[in-house]
Tab-separated table of C-alpha atoms in Angstrom:
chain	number	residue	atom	x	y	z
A	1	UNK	CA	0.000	0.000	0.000
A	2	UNK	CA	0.949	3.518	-0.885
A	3	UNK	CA	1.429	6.118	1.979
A	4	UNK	CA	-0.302	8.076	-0.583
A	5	UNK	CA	-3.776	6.222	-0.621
A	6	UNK	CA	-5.298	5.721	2.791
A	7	UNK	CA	-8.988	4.732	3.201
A	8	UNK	CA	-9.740	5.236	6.485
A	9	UNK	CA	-12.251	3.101	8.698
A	10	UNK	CA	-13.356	5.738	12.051
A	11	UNK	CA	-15.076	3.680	14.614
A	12	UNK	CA	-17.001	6.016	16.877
A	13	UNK	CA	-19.726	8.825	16.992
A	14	UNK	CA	-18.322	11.859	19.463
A	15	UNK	CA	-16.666	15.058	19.572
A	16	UNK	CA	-13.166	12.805	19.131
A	17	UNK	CA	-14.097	11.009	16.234
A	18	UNK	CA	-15.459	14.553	14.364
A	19	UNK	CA	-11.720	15.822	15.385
A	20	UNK	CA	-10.317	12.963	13.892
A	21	UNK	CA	-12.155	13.049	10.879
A	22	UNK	CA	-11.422	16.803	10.708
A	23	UNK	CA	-8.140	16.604	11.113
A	24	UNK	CA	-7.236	13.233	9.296
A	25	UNK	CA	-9.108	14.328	6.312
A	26	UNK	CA	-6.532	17.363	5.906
A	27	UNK	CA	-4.047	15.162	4.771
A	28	UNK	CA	-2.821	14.456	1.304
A	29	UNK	CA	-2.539	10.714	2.421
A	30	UNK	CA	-6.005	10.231	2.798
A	31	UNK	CA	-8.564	9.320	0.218
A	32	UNK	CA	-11.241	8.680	2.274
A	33	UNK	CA	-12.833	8.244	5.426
A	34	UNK	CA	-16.072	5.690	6.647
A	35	UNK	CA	-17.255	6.845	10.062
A	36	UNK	CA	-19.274	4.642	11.874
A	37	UNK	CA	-21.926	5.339	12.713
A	38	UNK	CA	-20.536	8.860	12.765
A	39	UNK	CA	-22.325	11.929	13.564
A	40	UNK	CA	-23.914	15.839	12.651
A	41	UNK	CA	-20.477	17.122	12.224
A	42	UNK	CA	-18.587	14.257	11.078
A	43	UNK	CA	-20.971	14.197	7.887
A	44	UNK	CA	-20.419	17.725	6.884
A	45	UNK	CA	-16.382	16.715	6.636
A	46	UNK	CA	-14.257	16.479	3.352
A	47	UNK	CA	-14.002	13.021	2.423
A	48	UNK	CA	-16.008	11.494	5.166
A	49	UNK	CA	-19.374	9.452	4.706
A	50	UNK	CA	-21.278	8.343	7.486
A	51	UNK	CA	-22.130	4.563	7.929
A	52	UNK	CA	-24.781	3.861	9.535
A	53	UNK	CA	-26.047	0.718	8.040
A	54	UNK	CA	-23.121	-1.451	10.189
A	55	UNK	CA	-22.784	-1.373	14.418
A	56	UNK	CA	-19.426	-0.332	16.110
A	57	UNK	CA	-19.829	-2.986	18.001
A	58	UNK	CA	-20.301	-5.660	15.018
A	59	UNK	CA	-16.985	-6.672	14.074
A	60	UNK	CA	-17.561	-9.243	11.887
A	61	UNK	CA	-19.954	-6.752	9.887
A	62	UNK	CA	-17.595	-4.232	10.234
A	63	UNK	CA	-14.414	-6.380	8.383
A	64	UNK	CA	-16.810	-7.213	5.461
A	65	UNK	CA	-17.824	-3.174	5.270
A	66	UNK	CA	-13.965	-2.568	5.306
A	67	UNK	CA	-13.113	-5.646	2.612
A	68	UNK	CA	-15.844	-4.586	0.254
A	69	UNK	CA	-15.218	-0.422	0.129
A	70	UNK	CA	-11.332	-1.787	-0.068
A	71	UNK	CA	-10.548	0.112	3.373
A	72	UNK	CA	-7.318	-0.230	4.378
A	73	UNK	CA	-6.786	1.747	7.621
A	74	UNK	CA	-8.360	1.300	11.165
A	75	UNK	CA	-8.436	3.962	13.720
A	76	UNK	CA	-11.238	2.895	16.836
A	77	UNK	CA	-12.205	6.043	18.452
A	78	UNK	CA	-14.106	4.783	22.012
A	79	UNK	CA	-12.114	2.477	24.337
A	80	UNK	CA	-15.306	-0.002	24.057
A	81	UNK	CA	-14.395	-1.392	21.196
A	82	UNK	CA	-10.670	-1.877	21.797
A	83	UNK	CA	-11.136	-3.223	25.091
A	84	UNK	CA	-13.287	-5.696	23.254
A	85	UNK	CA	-10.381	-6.715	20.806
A	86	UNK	CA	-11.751	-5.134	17.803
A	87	UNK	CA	-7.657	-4.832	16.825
A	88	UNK	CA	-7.122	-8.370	17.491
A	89	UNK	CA	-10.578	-9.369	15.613
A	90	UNK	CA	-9.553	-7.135	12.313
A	91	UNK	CA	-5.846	-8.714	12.430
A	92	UNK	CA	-6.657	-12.041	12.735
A	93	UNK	CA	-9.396	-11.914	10.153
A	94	UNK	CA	-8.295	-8.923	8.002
A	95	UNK	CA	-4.736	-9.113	8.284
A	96	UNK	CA	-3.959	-6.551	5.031
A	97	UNK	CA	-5.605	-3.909	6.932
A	98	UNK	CA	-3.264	-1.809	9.570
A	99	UNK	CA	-4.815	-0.291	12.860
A	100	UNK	CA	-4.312	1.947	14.639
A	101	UNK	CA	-4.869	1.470	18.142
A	102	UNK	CA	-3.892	-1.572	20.907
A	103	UNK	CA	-4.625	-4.998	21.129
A	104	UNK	CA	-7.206	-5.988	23.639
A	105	UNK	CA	-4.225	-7.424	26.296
A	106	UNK	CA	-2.859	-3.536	26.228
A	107	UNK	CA	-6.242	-2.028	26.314
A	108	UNK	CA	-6.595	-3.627	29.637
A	109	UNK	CA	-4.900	-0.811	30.618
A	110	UNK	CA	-7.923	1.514	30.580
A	111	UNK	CA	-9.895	-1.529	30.611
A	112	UNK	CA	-9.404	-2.633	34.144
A	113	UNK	CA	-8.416	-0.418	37.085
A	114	UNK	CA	-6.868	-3.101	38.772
A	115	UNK	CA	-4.746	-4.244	36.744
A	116	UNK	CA	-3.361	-0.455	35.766
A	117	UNK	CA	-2.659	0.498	39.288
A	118	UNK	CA	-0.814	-3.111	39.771
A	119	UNK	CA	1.116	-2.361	36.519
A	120	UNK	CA	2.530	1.183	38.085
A	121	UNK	CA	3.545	-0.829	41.246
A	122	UNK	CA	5.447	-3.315	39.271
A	123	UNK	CA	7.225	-0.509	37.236
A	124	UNK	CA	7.110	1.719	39.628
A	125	UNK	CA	5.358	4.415	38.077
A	126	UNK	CA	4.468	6.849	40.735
A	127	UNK	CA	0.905	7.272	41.829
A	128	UNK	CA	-1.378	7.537	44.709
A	129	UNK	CA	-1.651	4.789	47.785
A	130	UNK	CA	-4.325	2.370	46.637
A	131	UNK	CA	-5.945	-0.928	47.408
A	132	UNK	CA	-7.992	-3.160	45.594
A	133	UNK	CA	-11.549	-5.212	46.328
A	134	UNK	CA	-13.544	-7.841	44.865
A	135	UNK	CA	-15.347	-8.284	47.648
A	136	UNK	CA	-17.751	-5.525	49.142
A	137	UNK	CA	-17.366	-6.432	52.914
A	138	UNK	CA	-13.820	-6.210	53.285
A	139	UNK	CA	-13.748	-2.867	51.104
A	140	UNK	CA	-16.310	-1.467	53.348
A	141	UNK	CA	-14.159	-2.577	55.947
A	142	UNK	CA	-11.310	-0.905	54.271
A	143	UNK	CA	-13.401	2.370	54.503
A	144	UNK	CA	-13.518	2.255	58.446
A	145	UNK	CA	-9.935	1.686	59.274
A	146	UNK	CA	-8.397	4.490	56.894
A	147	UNK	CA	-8.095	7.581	57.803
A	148	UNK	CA	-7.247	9.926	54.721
A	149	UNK	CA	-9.497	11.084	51.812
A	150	UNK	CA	-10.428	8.618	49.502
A	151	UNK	CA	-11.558	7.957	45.598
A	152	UNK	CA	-13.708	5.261	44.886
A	153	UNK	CA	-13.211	3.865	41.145
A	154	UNK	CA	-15.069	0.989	39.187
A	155	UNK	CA	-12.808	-1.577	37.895
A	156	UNK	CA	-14.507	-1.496	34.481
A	157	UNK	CA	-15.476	0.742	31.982
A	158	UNK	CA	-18.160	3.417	32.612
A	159	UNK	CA	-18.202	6.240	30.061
A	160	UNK	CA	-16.094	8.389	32.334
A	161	UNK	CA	-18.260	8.214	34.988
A	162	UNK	CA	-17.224	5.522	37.121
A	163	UNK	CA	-14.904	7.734	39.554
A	164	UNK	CA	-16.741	8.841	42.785
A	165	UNK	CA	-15.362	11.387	45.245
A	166	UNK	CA	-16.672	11.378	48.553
A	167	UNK	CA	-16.001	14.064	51.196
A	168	UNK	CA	-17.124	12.098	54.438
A	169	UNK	CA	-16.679	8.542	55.315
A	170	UNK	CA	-20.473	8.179	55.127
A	171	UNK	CA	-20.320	9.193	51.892
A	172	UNK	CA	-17.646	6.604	50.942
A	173	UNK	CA	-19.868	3.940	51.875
A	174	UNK	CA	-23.171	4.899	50.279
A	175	UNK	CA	-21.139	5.310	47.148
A	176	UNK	CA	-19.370	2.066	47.692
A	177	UNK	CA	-22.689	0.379	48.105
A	178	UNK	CA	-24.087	1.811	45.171
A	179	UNK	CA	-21.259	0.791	43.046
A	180	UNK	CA	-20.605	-3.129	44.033
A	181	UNK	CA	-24.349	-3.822	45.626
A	182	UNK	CA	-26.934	-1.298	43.472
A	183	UNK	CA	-24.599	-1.772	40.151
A	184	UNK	CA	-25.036	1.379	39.379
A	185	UNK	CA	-22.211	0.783	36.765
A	186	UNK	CA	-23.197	-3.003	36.194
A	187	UNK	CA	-20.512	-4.799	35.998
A	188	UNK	CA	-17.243	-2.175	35.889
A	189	UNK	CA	-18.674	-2.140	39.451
A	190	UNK	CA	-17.609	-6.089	40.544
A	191	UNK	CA	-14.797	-4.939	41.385
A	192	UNK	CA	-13.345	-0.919	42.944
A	193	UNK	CA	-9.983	0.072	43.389
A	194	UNK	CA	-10.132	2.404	46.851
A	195	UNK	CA	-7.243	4.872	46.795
A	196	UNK	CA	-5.990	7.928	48.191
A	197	UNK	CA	-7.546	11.224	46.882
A	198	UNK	CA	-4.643	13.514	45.176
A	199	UNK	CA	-4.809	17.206	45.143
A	200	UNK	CA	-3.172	19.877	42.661
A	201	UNK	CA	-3.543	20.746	39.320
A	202	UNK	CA	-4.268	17.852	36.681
A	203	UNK	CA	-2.806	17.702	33.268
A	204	UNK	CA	-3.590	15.409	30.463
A	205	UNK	CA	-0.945	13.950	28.142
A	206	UNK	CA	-1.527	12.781	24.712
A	207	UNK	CA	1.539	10.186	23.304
A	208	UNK	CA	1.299	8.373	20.054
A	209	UNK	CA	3.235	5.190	20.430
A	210	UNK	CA	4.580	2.669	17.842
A	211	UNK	CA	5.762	0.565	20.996
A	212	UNK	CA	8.979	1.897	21.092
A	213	UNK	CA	8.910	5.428	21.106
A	214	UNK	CA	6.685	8.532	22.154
A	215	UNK	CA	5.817	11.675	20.803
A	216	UNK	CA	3.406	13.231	22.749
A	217	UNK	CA	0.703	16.383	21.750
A	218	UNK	CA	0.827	19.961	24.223
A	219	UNK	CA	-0.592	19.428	27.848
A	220	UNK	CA	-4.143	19.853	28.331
A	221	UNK	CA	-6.174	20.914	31.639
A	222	UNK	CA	-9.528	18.599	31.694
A	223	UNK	CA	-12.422	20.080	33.277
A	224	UNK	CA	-14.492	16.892	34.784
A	225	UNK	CA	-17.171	18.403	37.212
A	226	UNK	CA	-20.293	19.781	35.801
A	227	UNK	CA	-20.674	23.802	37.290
A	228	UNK	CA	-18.394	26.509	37.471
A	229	UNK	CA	-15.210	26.469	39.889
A	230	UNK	CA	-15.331	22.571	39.561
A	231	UNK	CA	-18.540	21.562	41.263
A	232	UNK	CA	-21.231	19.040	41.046
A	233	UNK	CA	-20.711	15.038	39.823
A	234	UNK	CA	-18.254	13.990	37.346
A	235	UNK	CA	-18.862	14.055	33.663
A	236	UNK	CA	-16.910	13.125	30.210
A	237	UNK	CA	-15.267	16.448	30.336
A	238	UNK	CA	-16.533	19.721	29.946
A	239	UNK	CA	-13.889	21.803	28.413
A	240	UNK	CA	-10.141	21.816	27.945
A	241	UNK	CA	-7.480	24.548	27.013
A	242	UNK	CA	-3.538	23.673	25.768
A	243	UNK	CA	-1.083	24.153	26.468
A	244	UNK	CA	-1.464	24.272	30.376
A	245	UNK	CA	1.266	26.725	31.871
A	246	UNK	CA	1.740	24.840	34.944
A	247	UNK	CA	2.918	21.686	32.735
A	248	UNK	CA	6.508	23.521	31.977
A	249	UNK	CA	9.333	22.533	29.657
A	250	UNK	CA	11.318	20.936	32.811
A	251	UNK	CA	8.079	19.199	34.143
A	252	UNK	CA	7.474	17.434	30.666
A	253	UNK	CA	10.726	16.097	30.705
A	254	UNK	CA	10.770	14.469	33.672
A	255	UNK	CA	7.534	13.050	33.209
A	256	UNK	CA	8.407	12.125	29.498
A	257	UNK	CA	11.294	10.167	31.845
A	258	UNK	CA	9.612	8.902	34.587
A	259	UNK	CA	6.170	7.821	33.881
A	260	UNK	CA	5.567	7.706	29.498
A	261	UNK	CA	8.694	5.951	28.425
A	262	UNK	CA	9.109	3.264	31.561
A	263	UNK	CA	4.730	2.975	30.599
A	264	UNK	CA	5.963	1.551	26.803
A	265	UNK	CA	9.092	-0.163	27.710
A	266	UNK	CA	6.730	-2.322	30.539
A	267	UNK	CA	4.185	-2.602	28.510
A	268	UNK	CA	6.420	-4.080	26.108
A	269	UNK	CA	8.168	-6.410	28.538
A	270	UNK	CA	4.953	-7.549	29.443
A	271	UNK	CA	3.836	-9.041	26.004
A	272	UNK	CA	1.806	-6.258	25.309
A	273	UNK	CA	3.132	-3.331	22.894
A	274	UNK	CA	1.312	-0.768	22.829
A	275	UNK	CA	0.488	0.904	19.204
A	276	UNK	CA	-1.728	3.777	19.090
A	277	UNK	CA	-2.718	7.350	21.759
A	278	UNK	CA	-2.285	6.600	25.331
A	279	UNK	CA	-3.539	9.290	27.246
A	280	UNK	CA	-1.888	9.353	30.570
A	281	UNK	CA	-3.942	12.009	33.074
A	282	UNK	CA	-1.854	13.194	36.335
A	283	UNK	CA	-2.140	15.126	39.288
A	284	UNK	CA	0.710	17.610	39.845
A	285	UNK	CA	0.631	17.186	43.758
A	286	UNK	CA	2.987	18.986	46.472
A	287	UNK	CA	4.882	15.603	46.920
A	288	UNK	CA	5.476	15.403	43.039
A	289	UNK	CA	3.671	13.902	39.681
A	290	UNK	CA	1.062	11.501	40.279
A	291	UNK	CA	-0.684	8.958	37.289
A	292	UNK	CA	-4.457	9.366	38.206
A	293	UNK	CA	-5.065	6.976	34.868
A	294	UNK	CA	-4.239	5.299	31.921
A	295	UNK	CA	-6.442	5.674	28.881
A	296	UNK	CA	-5.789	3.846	25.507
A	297	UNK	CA	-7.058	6.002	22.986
A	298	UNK	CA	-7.467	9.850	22.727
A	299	UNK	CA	-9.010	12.012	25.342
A	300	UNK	CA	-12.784	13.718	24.705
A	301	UNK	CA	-12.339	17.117	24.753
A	302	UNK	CA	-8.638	17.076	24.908
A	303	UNK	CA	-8.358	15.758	21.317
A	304	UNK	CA	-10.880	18.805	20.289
A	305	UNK	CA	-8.057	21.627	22.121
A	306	UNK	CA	-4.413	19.071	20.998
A	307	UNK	CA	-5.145	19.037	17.650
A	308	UNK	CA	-6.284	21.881	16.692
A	309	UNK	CA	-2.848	23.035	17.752
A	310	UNK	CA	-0.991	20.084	15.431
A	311	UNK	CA	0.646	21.410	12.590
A	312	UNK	CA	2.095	17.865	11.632
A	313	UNK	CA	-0.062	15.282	9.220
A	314	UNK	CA	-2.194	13.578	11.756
A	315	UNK	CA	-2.147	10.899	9.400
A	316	UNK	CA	1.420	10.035	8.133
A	317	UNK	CA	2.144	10.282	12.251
A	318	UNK	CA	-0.522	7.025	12.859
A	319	UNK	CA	1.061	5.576	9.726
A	320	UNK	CA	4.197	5.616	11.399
A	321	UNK	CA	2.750	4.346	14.532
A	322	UNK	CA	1.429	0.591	12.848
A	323	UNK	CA	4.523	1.099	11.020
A	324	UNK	CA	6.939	0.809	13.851
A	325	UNK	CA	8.585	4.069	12.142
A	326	UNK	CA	7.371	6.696	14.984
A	327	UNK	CA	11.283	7.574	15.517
A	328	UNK	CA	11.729	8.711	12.380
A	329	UNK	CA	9.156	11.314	13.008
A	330	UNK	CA	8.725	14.855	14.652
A	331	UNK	CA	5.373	16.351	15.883
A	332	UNK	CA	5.000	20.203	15.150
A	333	UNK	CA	2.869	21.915	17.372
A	334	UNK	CA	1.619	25.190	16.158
A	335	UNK	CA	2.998	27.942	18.952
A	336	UNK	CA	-0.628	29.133	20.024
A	337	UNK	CA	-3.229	28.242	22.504
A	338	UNK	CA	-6.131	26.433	22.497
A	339	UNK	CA	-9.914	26.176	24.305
A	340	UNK	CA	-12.381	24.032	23.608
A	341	UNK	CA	-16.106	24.759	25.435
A	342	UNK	CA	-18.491	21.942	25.703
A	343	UNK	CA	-22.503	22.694	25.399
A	344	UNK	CA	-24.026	19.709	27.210
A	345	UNK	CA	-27.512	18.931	27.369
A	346	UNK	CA	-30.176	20.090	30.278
A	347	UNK	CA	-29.862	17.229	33.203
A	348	UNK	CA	-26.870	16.055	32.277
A	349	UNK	CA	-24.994	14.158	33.369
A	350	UNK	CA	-28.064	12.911	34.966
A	351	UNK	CA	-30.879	11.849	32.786
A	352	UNK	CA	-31.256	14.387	29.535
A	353	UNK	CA	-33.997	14.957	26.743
A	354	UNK	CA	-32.801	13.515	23.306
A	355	UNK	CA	-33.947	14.496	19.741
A	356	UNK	CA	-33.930	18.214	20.805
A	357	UNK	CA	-33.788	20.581	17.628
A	358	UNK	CA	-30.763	22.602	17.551
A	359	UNK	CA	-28.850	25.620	15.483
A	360	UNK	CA	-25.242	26.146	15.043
A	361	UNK	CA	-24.000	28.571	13.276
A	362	UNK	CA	-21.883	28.209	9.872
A	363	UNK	CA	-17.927	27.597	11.155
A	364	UNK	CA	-17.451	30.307	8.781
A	365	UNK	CA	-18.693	33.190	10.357
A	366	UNK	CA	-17.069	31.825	13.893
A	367	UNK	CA	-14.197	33.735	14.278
A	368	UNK	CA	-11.579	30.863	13.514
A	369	UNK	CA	-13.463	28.962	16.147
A	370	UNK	CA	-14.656	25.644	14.946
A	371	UNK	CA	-17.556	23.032	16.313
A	372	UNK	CA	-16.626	20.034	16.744
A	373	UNK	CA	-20.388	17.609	17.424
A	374	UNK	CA	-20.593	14.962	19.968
A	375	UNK	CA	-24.454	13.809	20.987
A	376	UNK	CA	-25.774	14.932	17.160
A	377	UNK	CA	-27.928	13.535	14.594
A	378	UNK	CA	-29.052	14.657	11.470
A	379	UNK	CA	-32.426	13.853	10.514
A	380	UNK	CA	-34.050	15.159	7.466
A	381	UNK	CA	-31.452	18.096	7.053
A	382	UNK	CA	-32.779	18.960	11.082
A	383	UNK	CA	-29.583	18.663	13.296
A	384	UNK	CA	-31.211	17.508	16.414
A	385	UNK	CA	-29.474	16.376	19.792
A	386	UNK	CA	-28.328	12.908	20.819
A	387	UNK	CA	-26.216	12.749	23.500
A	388	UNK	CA	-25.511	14.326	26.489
A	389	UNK	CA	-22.322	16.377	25.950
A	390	UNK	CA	-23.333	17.906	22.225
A	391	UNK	CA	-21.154	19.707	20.362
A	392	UNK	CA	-18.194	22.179	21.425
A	393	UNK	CA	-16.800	25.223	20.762
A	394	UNK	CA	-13.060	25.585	19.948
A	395	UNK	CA	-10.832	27.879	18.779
A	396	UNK	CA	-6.935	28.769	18.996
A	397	UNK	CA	-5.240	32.201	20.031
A	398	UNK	CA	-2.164	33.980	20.195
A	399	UNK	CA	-2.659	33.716	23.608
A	400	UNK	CA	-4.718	31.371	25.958
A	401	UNK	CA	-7.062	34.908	26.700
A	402	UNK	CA	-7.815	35.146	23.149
A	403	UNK	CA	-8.455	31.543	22.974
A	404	UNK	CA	-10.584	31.428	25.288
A	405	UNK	CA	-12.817	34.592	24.059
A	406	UNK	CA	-12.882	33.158	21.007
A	407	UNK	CA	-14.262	30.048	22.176
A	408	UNK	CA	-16.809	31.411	24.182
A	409	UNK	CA	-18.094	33.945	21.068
A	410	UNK	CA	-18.558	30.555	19.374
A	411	UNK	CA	-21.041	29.310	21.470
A	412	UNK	CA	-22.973	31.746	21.078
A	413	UNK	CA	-23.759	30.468	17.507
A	414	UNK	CA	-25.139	27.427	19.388
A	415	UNK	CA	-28.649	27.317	20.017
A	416	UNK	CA	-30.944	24.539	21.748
A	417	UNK	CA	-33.513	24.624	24.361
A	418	UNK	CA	-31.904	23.462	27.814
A	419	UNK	CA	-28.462	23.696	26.541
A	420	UNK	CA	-25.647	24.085	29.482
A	421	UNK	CA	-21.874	24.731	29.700
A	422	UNK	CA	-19.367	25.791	31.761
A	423	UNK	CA	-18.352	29.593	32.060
A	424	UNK	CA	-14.698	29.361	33.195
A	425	UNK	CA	-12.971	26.980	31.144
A	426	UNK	CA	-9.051	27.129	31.798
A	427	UNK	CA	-9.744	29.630	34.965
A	428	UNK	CA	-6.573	27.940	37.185
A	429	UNK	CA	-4.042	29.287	34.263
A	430	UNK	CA	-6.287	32.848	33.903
A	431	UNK	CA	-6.776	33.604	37.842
């Protein structure tokens, strides 16, 4: 195959996948792109067609889509779907077709809680004091003898929502009970690792991997709780801005040392090289860099904020990636910020109305802003909501002020009833 001719299968339907598509579809190496199912934005792209005859989750159906069209490149967006081998599946029965993006034995790394914390103790990657339980009693137990400030994750996945943090004791328990006994999160809940709440600042890092080496996108600053000045539950992410000032030149380099490059070579001593984004979120504490988690593909919103500020061919960098060629590759990173501002539904992240009717403006008249959809549909020409974090806002800037403005003057060309988003996206770097 030429590097000249890639026909892209994108697995997926949120704000990630339409900044994929986006950004993939820039490239001179790419002919085309399949999403599937896709979404509102992701069909208005260059080169992109929606697919929504054939399930993400149907692998099987989703070879004999790629075999027929004559695709020849896989990139999964969700961590479903790789957790669930769909690598392994498409190499075993599609083996002309490169992917981009771990086998299931290295997705296990987002996959399973329990087994990423017990990875950083065996290669001593530093992160916070943790234990974990299979078995409710003695994690309730657990509860009562400890005597610091805990966080109370689900061992499987739970679309990002799976990480509880109590204030009180009390609280610890309900939650604990609602996790393993009530299932709130099925069965990511069988399990819980219990570990020591971290405070500081958090920064997400983006590294594309070939198994070897790293290059990794600018530092981004999640924003996880719902309201302004981080309150209310946990969500997907509400907004993100890059590069975060606190994640300095020194800093990266010594987590580039300590935590990303001993995270490939173990994961490559343990039988499982890791090809594709592993997002690696810390918690810059007063005792030093902490890993909070491991995720194996890239971050929603961060993706929306990183690579908007990639000046390098999104594309010829994954090709390198299956390739085992990463090394022979640099990553240029515009020298501008970036904020992305996500409009979530009303109720959200509780229960949310769906098949709302919605406006956005044309990207055109948004200042150099773009929208990148999440929860959208398009039905009869009507965009209409699907999901509960919609569409966002985001835009670049000579500085992280102007990115920020800009950002927020694009959301004003979003219009549906309910609609909700944070006001003070990147406010630690602005106070």
């Amino acid at each position: 195959m030429s590097a000249t001719s890639l026909r892209i299968l994108l697995v997926g339907n949120g704000g990630r996948e339409h900044t994929l598509a986006w950004k993939l579809a820039q490239s001179s190496h790419v002919e085309l792109i399949h999403v599937v199912p896709g979404n509102g934005g992701t069909a208005g792209v260059a080169k992109c067609s929606n697919i929504t005859s054939v399930s993400p989750d149907d692998f099987p159906a989703l070879v004999e889509h790629a075999k027929a069209n004559n695709l020849n490149f896989l990139v999964p967006g969700p961590e479903a779907p790789l957790v669930a081998g769909i690598v392994d599946y498409f190499k075993e029965h599609a083996p002309g077709i490169r992917c981009f993006g771990p086998s299931a034995s290295a997705a296990r790394m987002e996959g399973s809680k329990t087994f990423s914390k017990d990875f950083m103790k065996k290669w001593n990657i530093p992160t916070a004091r943790y234990e974990n339980f299979s078995s409710y009693d003695a994690a309730r137990q657990h509860l009562d003898q400890i005597d610091y400030r805990v966080v109370i994750k689900a061992d499987g996945l739970a679309a990002g929502k799976g990480v509880i943090l109590p204030i009180s004791t009390e609280e610890a328990q309900t939650a604990l009970k609602e996790i393993m006994l009530d299932k709130e999160f099925g069965d990511a809940g069988n399990s819980v690792v219990i570990e020591e709440f971290l405070e500081g600042d958090e920064v997400s890092i983006l590294s594309l991997s070939d198994g070897h080496a790293i290059l990794s996108l600018p530092p981004a600053q999640d924003h996880k709780r719902i309201g302004d000045g981080d309150t209310g539950p946990n969500t997907g992410g509400m907004g993100t801005y890059a590069p975060t000032p606190v994640a300095t030149p020194e800093l990266l380099a010594e987590l580039d040392k300590t935590v990303l490059q001993p995270t490939i070579q173990g994961m490559r001593e343990n039988g499982m090289r890791f090809v594709g984004c592993l997002f690696t979120g810390f918690m810059l504490t007063k005792a030093g860099p902490r890993v909070l988690e491991y995720n194996v593909r890239f971050g929603d919103p961060e993706t929306q904020s990183c690579l908007a500020l990639l000046e390098s061919d999104l594309a010829d960098l994954m090709l390198a990636c299956t390739d085992g060629k990463l090394s022979s590759r640099s990553l240029v990173v515009r020298p501008l910020s970036a904020c992305t501002v996500v409009v979530a539904a009303g109720g959200y992240p509780g229960s949310y109305a769906k098949g709302t009717p919605m406006e956005v403006a044309d990207v055109s008249q948004s200042n150099g802003a773009h929208y990148f959809h999440a929860g959208t549909a398009l039905q009869q020409d009507q965009l209409k909501t699907s999901g509960g974090r919609v569409i966002a806002a985001t835009a670049t800037g000579e500085t992280l002020r102007e990115a920020v403005d800009k950002a927020y003057k694009a959301v004003e060309g979003i219009q549906f009833e309910g609609m909700q988003y944070r006001k003070d996206i990147a406010h630690r770097a602005l106070k």
